[in-house]
Short mmCIF file of C-alpha atoms in Angstrom, two decimals:
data_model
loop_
_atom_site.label_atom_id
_atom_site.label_comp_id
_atom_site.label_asym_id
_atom_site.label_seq_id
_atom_site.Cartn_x
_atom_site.Cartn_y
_atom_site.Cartn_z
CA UNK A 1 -35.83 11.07 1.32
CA UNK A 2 -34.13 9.43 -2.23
CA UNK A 3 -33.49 6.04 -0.77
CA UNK A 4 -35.65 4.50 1.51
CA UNK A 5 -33.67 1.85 3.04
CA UNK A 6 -35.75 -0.77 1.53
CA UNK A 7 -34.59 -0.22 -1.83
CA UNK A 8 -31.18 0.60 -0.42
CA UNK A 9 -28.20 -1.59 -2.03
CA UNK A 10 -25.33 -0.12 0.57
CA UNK A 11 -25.27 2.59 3.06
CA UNK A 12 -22.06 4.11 4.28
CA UNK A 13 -22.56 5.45 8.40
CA UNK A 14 -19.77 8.47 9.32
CA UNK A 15 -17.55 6.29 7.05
CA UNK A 16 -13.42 8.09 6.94
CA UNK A 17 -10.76 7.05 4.98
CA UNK A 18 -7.16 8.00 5.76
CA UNK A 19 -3.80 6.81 3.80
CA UNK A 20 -0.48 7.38 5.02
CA UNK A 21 -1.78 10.24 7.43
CA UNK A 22 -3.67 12.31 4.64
CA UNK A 23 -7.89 12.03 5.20
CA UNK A 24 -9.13 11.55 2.33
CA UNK A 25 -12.97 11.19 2.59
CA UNK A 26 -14.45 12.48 6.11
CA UNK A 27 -18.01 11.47 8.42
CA UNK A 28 -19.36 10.24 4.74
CA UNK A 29 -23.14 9.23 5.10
CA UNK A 30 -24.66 8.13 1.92
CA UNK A 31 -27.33 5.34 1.23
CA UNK A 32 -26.92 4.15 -2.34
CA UNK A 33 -30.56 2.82 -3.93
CA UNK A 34 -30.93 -0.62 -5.44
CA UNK A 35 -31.62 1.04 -9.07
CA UNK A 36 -30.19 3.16 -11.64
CA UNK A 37 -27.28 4.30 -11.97
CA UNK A 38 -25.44 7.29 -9.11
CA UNK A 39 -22.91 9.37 -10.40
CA UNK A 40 -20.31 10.83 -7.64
CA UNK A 41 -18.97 13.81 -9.05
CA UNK A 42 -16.27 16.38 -7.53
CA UNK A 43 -13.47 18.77 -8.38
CA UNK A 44 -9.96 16.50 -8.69
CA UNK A 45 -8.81 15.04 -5.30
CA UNK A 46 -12.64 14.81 -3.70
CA UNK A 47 -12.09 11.36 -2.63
CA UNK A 48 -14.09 10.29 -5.81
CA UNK A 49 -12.30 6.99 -6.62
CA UNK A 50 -11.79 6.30 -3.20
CA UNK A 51 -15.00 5.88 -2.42
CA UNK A 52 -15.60 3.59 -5.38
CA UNK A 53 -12.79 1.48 -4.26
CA UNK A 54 -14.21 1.58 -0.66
CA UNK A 55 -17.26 -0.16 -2.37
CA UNK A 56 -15.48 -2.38 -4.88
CA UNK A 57 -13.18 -3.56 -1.37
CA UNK A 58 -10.50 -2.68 -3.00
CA UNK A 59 -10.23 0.15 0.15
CA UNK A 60 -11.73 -0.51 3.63
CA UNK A 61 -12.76 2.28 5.65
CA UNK A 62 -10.15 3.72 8.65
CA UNK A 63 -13.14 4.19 10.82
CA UNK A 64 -17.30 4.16 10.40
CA UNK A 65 -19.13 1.47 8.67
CA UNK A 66 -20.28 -0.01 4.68
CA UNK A 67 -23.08 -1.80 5.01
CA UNK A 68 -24.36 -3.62 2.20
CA UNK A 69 -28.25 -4.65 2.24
CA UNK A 70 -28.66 -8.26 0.63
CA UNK A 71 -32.34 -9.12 0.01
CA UNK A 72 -33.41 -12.21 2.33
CA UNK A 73 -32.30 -15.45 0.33
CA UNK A 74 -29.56 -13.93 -2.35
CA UNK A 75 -25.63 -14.35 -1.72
CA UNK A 76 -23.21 -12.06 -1.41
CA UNK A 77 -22.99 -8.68 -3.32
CA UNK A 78 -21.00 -8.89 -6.19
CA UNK A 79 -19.03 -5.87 -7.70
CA UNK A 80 -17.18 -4.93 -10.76
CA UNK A 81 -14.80 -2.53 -11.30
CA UNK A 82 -14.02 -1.11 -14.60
CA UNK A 83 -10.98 1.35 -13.97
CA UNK A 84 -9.74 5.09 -16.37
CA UNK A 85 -7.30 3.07 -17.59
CA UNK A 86 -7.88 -0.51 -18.06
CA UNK A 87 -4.89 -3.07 -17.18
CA UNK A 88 -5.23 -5.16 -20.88
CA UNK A 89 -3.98 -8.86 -19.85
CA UNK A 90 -1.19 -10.28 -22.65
CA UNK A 91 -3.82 -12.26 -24.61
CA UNK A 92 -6.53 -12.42 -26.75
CA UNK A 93 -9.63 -10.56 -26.17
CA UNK A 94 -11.74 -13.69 -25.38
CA UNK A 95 -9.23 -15.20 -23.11
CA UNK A 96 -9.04 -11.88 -21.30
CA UNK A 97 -13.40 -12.28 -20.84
CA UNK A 98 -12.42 -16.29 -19.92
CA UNK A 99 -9.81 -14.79 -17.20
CA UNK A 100 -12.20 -12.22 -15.82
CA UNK A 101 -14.72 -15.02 -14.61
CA UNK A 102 -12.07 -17.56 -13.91
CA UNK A 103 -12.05 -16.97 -10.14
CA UNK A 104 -15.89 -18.00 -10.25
CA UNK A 105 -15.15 -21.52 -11.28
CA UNK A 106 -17.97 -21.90 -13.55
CA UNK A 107 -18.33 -24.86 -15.50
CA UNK A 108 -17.36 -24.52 -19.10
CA UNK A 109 -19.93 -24.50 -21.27
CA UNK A 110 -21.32 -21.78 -18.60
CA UNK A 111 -18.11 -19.91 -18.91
CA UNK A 112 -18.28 -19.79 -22.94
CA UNK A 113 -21.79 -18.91 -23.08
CA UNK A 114 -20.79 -15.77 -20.51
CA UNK A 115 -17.96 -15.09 -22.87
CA UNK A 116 -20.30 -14.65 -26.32
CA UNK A 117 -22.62 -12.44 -23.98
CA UNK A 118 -20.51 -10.22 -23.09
CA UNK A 119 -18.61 -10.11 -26.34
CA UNK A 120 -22.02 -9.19 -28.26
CA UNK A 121 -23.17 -6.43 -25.59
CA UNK A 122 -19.43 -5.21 -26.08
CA UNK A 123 -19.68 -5.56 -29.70
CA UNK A 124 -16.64 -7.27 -29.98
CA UNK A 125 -17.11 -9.85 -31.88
CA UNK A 126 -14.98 -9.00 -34.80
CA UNK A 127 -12.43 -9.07 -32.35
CA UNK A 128 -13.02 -11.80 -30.27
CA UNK A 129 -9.27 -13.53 -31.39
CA UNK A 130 -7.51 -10.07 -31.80
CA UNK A 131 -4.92 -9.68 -29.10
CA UNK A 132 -5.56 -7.21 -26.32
CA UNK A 133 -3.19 -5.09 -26.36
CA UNK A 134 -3.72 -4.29 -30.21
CA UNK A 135 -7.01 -2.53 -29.91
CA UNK A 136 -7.50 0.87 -29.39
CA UNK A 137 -8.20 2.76 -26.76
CA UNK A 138 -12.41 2.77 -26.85
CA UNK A 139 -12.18 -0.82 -28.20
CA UNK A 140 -10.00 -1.96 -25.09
CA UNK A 141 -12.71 0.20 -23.08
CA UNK A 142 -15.44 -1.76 -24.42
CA UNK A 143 -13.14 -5.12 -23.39
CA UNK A 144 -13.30 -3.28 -19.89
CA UNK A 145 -16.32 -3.34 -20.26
CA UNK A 146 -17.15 -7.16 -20.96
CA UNK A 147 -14.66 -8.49 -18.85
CA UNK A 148 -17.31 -6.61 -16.17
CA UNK A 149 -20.42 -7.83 -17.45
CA UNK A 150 -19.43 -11.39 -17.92
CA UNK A 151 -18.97 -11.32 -14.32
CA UNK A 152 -22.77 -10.67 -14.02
CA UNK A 153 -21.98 -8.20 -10.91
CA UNK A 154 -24.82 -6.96 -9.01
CA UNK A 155 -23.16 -3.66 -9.19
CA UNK A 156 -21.21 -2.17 -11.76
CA UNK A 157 -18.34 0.18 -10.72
CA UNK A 158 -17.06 2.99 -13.56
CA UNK A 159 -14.32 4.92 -12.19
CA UNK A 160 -14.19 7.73 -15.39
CA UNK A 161 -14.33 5.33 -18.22
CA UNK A 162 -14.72 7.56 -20.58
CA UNK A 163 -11.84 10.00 -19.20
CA UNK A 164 -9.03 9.18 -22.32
CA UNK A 165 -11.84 8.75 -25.32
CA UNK A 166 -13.20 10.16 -28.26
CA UNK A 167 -17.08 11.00 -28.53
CA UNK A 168 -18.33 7.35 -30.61
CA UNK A 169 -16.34 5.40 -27.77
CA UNK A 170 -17.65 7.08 -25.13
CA UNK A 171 -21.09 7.08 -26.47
CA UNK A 172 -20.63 3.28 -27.02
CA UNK A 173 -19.53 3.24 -23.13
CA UNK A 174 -22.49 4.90 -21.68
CA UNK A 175 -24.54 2.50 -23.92
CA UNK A 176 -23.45 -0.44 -22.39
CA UNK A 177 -23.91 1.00 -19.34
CA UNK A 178 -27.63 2.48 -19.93
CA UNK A 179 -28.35 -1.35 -21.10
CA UNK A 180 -26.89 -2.64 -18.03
CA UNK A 181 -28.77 -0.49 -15.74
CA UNK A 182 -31.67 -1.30 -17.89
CA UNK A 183 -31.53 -4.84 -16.82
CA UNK A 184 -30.97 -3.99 -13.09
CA UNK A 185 -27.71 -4.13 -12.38
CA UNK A 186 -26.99 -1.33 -10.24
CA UNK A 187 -24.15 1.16 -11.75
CA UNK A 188 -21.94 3.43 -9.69
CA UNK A 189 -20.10 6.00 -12.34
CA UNK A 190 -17.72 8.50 -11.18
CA UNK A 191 -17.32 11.22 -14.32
CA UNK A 192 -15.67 14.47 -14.34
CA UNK A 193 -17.97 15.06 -17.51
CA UNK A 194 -21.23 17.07 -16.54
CA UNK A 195 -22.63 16.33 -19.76
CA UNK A 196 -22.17 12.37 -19.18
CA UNK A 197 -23.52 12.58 -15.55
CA UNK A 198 -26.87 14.55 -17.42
CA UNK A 199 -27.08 12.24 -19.33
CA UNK A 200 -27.29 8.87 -16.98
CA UNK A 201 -27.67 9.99 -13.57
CA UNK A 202 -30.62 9.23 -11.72
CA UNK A 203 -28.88 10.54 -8.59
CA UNK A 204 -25.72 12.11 -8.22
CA UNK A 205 -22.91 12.40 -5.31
CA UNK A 206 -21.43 15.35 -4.68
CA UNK A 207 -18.08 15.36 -3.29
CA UNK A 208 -15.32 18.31 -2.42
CA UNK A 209 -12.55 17.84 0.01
CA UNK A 210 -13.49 14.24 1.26
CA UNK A 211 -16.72 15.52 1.94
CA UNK A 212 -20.23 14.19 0.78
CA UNK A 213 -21.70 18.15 0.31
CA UNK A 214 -24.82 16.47 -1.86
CA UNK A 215 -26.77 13.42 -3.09
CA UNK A 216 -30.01 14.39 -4.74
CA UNK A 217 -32.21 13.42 -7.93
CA UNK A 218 -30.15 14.33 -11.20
CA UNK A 219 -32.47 16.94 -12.36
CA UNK A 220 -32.08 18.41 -9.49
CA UNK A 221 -28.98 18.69 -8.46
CA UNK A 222 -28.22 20.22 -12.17
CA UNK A 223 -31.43 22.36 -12.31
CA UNK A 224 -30.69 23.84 -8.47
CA UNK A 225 -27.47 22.57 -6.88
CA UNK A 226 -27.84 23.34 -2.79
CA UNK A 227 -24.58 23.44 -1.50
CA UNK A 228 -22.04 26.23 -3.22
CA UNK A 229 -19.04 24.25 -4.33
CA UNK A 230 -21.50 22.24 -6.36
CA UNK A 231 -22.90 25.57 -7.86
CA UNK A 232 -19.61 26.72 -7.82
CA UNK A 233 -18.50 23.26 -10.11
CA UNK A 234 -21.24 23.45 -12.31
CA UNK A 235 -20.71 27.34 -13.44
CA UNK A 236 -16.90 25.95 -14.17
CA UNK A 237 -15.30 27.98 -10.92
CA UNK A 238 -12.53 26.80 -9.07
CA UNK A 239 -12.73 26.67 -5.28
CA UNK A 240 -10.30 25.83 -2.94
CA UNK A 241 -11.42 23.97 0.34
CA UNK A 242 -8.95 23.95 3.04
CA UNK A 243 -9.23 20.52 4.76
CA UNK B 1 50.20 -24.42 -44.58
CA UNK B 2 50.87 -23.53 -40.95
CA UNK B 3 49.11 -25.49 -38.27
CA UNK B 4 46.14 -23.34 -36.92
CA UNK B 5 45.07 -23.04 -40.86
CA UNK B 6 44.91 -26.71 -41.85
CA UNK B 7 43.28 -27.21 -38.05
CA UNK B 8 40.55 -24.68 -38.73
CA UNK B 9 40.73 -26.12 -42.34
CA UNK B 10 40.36 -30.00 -40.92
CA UNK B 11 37.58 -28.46 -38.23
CA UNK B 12 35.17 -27.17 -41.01
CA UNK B 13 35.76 -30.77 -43.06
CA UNK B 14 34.15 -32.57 -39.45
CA UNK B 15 31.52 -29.67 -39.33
CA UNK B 16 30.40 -30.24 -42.56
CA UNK B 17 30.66 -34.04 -43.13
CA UNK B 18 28.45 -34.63 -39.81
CA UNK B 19 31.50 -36.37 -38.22
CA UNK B 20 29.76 -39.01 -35.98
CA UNK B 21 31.93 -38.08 -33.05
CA UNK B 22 31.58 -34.56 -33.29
CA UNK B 23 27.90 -35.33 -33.63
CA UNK B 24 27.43 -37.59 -30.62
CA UNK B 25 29.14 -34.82 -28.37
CA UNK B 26 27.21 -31.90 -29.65
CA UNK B 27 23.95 -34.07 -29.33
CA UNK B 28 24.96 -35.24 -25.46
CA UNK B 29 25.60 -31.36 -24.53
CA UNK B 30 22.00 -30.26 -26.11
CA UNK B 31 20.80 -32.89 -23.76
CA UNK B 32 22.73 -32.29 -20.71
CA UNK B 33 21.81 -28.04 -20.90
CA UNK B 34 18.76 -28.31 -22.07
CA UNK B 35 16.91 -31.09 -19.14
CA UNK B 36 19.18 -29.14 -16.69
CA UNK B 37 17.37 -25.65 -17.98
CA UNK B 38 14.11 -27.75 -18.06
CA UNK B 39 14.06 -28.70 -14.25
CA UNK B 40 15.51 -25.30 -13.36
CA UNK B 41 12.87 -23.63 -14.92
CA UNK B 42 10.01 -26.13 -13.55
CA UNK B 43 11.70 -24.98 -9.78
CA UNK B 44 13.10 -21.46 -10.65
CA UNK B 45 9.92 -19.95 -12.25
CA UNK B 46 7.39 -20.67 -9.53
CA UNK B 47 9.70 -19.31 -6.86
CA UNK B 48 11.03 -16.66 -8.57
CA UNK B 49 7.42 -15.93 -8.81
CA UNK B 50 6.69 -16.16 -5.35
CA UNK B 51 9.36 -14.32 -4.31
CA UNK B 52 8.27 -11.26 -6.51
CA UNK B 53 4.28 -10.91 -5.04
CA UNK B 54 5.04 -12.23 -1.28
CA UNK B 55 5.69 -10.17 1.23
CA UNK B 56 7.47 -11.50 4.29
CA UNK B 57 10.45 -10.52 6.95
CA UNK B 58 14.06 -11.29 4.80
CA UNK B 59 12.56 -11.40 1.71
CA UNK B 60 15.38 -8.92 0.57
CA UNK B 61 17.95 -10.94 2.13
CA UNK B 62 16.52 -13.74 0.02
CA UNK B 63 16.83 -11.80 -3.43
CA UNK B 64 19.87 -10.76 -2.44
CA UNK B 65 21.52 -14.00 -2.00
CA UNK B 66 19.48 -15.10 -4.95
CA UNK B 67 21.43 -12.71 -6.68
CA UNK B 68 24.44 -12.89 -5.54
CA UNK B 69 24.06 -16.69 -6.28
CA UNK B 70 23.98 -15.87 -10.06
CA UNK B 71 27.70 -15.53 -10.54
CA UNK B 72 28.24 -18.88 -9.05
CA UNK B 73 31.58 -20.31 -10.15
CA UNK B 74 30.66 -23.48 -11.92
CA UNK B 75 33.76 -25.06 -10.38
CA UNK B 76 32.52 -24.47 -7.08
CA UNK B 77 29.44 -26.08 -7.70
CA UNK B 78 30.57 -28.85 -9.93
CA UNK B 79 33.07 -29.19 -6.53
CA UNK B 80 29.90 -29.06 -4.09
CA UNK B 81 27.74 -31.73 -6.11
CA UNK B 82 30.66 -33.94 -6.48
CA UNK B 83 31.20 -34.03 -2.62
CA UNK B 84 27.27 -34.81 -2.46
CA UNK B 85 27.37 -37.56 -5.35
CA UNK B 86 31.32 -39.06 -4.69
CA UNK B 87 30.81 -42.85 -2.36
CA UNK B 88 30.94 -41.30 0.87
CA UNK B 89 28.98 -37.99 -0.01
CA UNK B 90 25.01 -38.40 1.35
CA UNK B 91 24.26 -39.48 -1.81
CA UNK B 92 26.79 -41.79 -2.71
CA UNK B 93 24.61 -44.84 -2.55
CA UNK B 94 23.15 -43.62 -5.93
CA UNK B 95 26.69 -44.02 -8.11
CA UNK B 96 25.32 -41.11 -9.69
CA UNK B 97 28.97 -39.48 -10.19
CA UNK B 98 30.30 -39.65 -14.06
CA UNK B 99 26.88 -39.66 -15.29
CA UNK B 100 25.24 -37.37 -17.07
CA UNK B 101 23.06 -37.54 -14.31
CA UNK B 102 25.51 -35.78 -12.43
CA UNK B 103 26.17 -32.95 -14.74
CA UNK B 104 22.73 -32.27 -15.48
CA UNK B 105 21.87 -31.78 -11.50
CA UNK B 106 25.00 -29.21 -11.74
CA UNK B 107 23.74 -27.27 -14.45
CA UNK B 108 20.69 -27.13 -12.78
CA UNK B 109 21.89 -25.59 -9.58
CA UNK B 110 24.14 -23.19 -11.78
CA UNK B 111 20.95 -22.11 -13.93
CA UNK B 112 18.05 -22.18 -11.14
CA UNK B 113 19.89 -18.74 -9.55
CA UNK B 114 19.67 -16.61 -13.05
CA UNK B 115 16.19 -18.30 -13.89
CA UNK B 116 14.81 -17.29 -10.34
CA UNK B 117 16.16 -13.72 -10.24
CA UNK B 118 15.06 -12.88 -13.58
CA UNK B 119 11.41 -14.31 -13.08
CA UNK B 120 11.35 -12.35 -9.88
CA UNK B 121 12.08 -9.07 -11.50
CA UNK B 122 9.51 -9.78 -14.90
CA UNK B 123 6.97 -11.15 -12.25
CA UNK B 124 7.19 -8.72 -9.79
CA UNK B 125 7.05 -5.26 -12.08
CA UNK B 126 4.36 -6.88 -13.43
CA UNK B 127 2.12 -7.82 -10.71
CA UNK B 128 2.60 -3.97 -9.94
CA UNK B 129 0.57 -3.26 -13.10
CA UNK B 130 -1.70 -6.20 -12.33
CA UNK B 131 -2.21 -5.93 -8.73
CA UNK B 132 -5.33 -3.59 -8.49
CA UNK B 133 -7.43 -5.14 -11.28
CA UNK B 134 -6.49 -9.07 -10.30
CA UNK B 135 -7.74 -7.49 -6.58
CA UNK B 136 -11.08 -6.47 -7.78
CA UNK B 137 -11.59 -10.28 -9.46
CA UNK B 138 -11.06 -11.76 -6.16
CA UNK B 139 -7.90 -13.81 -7.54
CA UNK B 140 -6.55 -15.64 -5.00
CA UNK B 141 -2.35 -16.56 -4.66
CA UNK B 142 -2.90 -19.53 -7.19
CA UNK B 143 -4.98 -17.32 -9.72
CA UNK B 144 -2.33 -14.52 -9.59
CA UNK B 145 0.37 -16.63 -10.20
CA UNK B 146 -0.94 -18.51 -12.86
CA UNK B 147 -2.07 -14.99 -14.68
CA UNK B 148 1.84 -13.61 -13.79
CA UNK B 149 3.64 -16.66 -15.17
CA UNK B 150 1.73 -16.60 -18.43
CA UNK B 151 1.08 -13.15 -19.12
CA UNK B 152 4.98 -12.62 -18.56
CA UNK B 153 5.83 -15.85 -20.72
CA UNK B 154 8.17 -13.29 -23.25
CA UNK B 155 10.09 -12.07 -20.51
CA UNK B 156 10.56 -15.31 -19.01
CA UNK B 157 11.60 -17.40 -21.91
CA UNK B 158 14.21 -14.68 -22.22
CA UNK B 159 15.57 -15.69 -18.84
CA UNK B 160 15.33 -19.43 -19.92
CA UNK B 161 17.61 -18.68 -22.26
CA UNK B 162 19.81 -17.16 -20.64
CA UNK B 163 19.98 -20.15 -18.63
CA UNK B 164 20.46 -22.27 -21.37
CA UNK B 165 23.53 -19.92 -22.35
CA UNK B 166 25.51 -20.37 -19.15
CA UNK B 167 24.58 -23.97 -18.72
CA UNK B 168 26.07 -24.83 -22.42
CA UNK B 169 28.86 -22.89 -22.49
CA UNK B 170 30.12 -23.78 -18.92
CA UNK B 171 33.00 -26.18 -18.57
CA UNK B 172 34.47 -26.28 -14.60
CA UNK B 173 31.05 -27.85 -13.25
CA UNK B 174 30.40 -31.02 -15.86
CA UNK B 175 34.52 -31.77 -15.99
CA UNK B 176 34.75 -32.60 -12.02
CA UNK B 177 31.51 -33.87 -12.51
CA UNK B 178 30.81 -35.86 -15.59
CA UNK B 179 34.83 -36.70 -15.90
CA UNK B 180 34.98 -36.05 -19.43
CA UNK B 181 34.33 -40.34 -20.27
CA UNK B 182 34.01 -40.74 -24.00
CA UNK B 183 30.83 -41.65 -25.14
CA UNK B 184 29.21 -41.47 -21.74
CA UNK B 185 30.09 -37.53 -20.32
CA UNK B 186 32.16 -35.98 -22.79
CA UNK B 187 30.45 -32.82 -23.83
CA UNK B 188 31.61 -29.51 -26.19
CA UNK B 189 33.39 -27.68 -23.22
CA UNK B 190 35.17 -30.80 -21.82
CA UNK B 191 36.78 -32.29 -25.21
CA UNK B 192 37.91 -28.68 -26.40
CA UNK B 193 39.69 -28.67 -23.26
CA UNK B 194 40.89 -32.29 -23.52
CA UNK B 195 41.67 -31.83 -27.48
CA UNK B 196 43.59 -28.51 -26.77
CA UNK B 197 45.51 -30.65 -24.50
CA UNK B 198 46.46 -33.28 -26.23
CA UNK B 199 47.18 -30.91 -29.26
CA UNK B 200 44.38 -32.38 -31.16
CA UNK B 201 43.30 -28.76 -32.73
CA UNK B 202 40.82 -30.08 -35.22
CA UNK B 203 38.16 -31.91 -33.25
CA UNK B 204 38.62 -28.69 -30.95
CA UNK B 205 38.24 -25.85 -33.16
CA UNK B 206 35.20 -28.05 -34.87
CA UNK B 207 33.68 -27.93 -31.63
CA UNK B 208 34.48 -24.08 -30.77
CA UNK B 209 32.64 -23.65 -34.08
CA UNK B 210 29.71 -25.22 -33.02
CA UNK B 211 29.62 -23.65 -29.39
CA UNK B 212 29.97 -20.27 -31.34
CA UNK B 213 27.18 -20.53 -33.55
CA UNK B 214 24.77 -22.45 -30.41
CA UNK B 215 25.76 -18.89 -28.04
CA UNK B 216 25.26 -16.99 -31.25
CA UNK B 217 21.81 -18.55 -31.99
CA UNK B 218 20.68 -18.12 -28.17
CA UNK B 219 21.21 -14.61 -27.85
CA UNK B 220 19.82 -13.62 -31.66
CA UNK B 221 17.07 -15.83 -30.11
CA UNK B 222 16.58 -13.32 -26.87
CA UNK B 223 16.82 -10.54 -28.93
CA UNK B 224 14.40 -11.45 -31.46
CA UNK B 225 11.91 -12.39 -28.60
CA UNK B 226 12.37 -8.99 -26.60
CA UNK B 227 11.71 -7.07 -29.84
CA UNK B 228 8.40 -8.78 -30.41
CA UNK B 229 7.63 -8.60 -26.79
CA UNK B 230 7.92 -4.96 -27.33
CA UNK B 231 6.12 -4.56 -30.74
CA UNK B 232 3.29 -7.43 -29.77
CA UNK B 233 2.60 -7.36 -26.36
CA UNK B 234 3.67 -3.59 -24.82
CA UNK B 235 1.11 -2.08 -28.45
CA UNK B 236 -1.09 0.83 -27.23
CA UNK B 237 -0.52 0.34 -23.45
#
């Protein structure tokens, strides 16, 4: 099998979410590894982002279980959400890194030396004064971005970041996020771009209709896709799954 | 000459030479509006706040009232806090009435209404844009209303002066009030009525000139802050 539940970070057990009556992910069972980074990927209205929110707590499941596997002797499992379009706070770009870690009460020097970090890995540090709301849309990205990292999550949560930008931002994007994974923090991505999910996946998440139809190795799921509405996405063709 | 032109004439002679009456009114009024406008904003923003992001049974009834509460008539209240402050009111014991004192607690229950309704509307739309993000921090009550309050600092300056508008220009709360004493409670809206009175249309009009150009200066003042909000703070979102 892909995960092993050793190296497993957060399994999900016939886990449904419903919202005002509609069922929007169904019986999902999924085991997420410790390392890399998993793409979930799906036609529009797959229950992608809701099952990233499910694992950021922003959701909690209607019925089944998440069950997140801590090593013996760590704290709790810390996520980060970086979301399509990022909610820019009314300040600088610094103070919006100093406000991203200000619910973890670290003590100040701490909390500057976080700030630099993730202001170099961002590279923003032409910017670091420049207020928020100025910068463009791959530079407030990239703020996304740090405001993330300086959190130092144990698992990083993309939700499309890359949706609204050109190619240089969203190459700088999936930089960051190569370098993150790279220093094993754990990154869940959901991407509607096939060519992004080639190029970071180790395993990818197949969803259609609230429905987890795949998880396998990125090469191959896009070398030999088993279930037809993922062959079906990949050659571009729309289905339609009544649910 | 007839006798409105050589009283406007008179009024900008006192305007410009600094008259030292004229002065010591002006300066009493800036006082009294501006403390009341203080307090109501140290009370008015927190719960107006509150009121936005909580959800609880009759919070509607509670903006409601709030709201309705903005077009209190200052005569009303200036006849409420008298029967508080007046020797056999609850708080008699003070000798707090024909004080500034007095007016400035007033002003404060006439401004704390439009302060807290406008902070609730600026706090709540934007805790709408906030919410998910500030969820996914972990911010607690505290956290999110400290991010609100400052993030919506344009919009709620605007509503401060607002405040400071009604509070200034008011007259029927601060003359039942304050009393109108020279050199203790006489402020702007009290002598103009008291000059007008007494036919004294010099000091008055000097005064209505000044009022004019403090209103004036307040609402350029909101406008030029809502048009930076817009350019500054609403850029590229």
């Amino acid at each position: 099998m892909l995960a092993p539940e050793t190296t497993a970070l957060a399994s999900f057990r016939s886990v449904s979410y419903a919202s005002a009556g509609d069922r929007l992910l169904s019986d999902i069972e999924l085991t997420i590894a410790r390392q890399g980074i998993t793409t979930i990927m799906g036609p529009n209205g797959a229950g992608k982002s809701t099952l990233l929110r499910l694992l950021a707590g922003l959701l909690r499941p209607t019925s089944g279980t998440l069950t997140w596997h801590r090593p013996a002797g760590t704290g709790q499992i810390e996520t980060a959400f970086v979301f399509q379009r990022p909610v820019i706070l009314r300040r600088t770009v610094s103070a919006n890194i100093r406000h991203a870690i200000s619910p973890l009460k670290l003590p100040d020097a701490q909390a500057s030396r976080r700030v630099d970090a993730a202001l170099s890995d961002c590279s923003l540090e032409h910017l670091r004064d420049a207020p928020g709301r100025r910068l463009s849309g791959g530079e407030q990205q990239r703020l996304a971005m740090a405001r993330a990292l300086a959190r130092q999550p144990d698992v990083l949560l993309l939700d499309e970041p890359t949706a609204s930008l050109d190619p240089a931002a969203t190459n700088a994007i999936e930089q960051i996020a190569l370098a993150c994974a790279d220093k094993a923090t754990k990154v869940v991505l959901v991407t509607h771009d096939a060519g992004q999910a080639r190029r970071l996946s180790n395993d990818v998440i197949f969803l259609n209709a609230g429905r987890a139809v795949e998880h396998s190795p990125a090469a191959a799921f896009f070398n030999q896709p088993l279930s037809q509405p993922a062959r079906d996405y990949l050659a571009g063709r729309i289905t339609i799954t009544d649910t | 000459m007839s006798e409105a032109t050589q009283a406007l004439y008179l009024a900008v002679e006192l305007v410009i030479s600094m008259d030292a009456g004229l002065v010591e009114i002006v300066l009493l009024s800036l006082q009294v509006s501006l403390l009341a406008v203080a307090v109501a904003c140290a009370i008015g923003l927190p719960l107006g706040a509150l009121l936005g992001i909580a959800r609880f049974r009759g919070r509607r009834l509670l903006i409601s009232i709030n709201n309705a509460l903005m077009g209190l008539p200052p005569v009303v209240v200036g006849l409420a806090v008298y029967l508080m402050l007046s020797r056999s009111g609850p708080f008699g014991v003070f000798g707090l009435l024909y004080t500034p004192t007095a007016m400035i607690i007033a002003q404060t229950l006439l401004v704390l209404p439009i302060v807290a309704a406008l902070s609730r509307q600026t706090i709540e739309d934007l805790n709408a844009e906030y919410d998910e993000y500030l969820r996914s921090l972990d911010m607690r009550l505290a956290g999110r209303l400290k991010t609100l309050l400052w993030d919506g600092r344009a919009s709620l300056a605007t509503a401060a002066i607002a405040g400071l508008g009604r509070a200034i220009a008011e007259v029927g709360a601060v003359i039942i009030v304050g009393g109108n004493i020279d050199h203790v409670t006489r402020v702007m809206t009290t002598a103009i009525a008291l000059e007008t009175s007494k036919g004294d249309l010099a000091l008055a009009l000097a005064l209505g000139l000044v009022l004019v150009t403090i209103a004036l200066a307040l609402n350029a003042a909101v406008e030029i802050l809502r048009a930076g909000a817009e350019r500054k703070l609403h850029a590229g979102a």
